[in-house]
């Protein structure tokens, strides 16, 4: 949501998922620790990134094909 505000939506979809209630989602993305960030179906970051790191993740993965 933060990155979306900075860059405009541009096709970026951000969702917050309560993994303890949705263990199938955690398994699908290989998430064992929260917070974790998955982008385009891939685990991109574990932990809480700084604003700078979050923007780097968004920029890096926005150039890849969506799965």
Coordinates of C-alpha atoms in Angstrom, one line a residue:
X1 CA 0.0 0.0 0.0
X2 CA 2.9 2.4 0.8
X3 CA 4.6 1.7 -2.4
X4 CA 1.4 2.1 -4.3
X5 CA 0.9 5.5 -2.8
X6 CA 4.4 6.6 -3.9
X7 CA 4.3 5.1 -7.4
X8 CA 0.6 5.3 -8.1
X9 CA -1.2 2.0 -8.5
X10 CA 0.4 1.0 -11.8
X11 CA -1.1 -2.5 -11.4
X12 CA 0.3 -3.0 -8.0
X13 CA -2.0 -5.0 -5.7
X14 CA -1.2 -5.2 -2.0
X15 CA -2.9 -7.6 0.3
X16 CA -2.5 -8.3 4.0
X17 CA -3.2 -12.0 4.9
X18 CA -3.5 -13.4 8.4
X19 CA -1.4 -16.5 7.9
X20 CA -2.4 -18.1 11.2
X21 CA -6.0 -18.3 9.8
X22 CA -4.9 -19.1 6.2
X23 CA -2.1 -21.7 6.5
X24 CA -2.6 -22.8 2.9
X25 CA -1.5 -19.3 1.8
X26 CA 1.6 -19.6 4.0
X27 CA 2.5 -23.0 2.5
X28 CA 1.9 -21.8 -1.1
X29 CA 4.4 -19.0 -0.7
X30 CA 6.9 -20.7 1.6
X31 CA 6.3 -18.3 4.5
X32 CA 7.4 -19.6 7.9
X33 CA 8.0 -16.2 9.6
X34 CA 5.9 -13.0 9.6
X35 CA 6.1 -10.4 8.4
X36 CA 7.0 -11.7 5.0
X37 CA 6.5 -10.2 1.6
X38 CA 5.6 -12.3 -1.5
X39 CA 5.7 -10.6 -4.9
X40 CA 4.4 -12.2 -8.1
X41 CA 4.0 -15.6 -6.4
X42 CA 7.5 -15.6 -4.9
X43 CA 8.8 -15.0 -1.4
X44 CA 10.7 -11.7 -1.8
X45 CA 11.6 -10.6 1.8
X46 CA 11.4 -11.9 5.3
X47 CA 11.0 -9.4 8.1
X48 CA 10.0 -5.8 8.0
X49 CA 11.9 -3.9 5.3
X50 CA 12.9 -0.3 5.5
X51 CA 11.1 2.1 3.1
X52 CA 14.1 2.1 0.8
X53 CA 14.3 -1.7 0.7
X54 CA 10.6 -2.0 0.1
X55 CA 10.9 0.3 -2.8
X56 CA 13.8 -1.7 -4.2
X57 CA 11.7 -4.9 -3.9
X58 CA 8.8 -3.3 -5.7
X59 CA 11.0 -2.0 -8.5
X60 CA 12.9 -5.3 -8.9
X61 CA 9.8 -7.5 -9.0
X62 CA 7.7 -5.1 -11.0
X63 CA 9.9 -5.8 -14.0
X64 CA 9.2 -9.5 -13.9
X65 CA 6.4 -11.6 -15.4
X66 CA 3.4 -12.1 -13.1
X67 CA 2.6 -15.7 -12.2

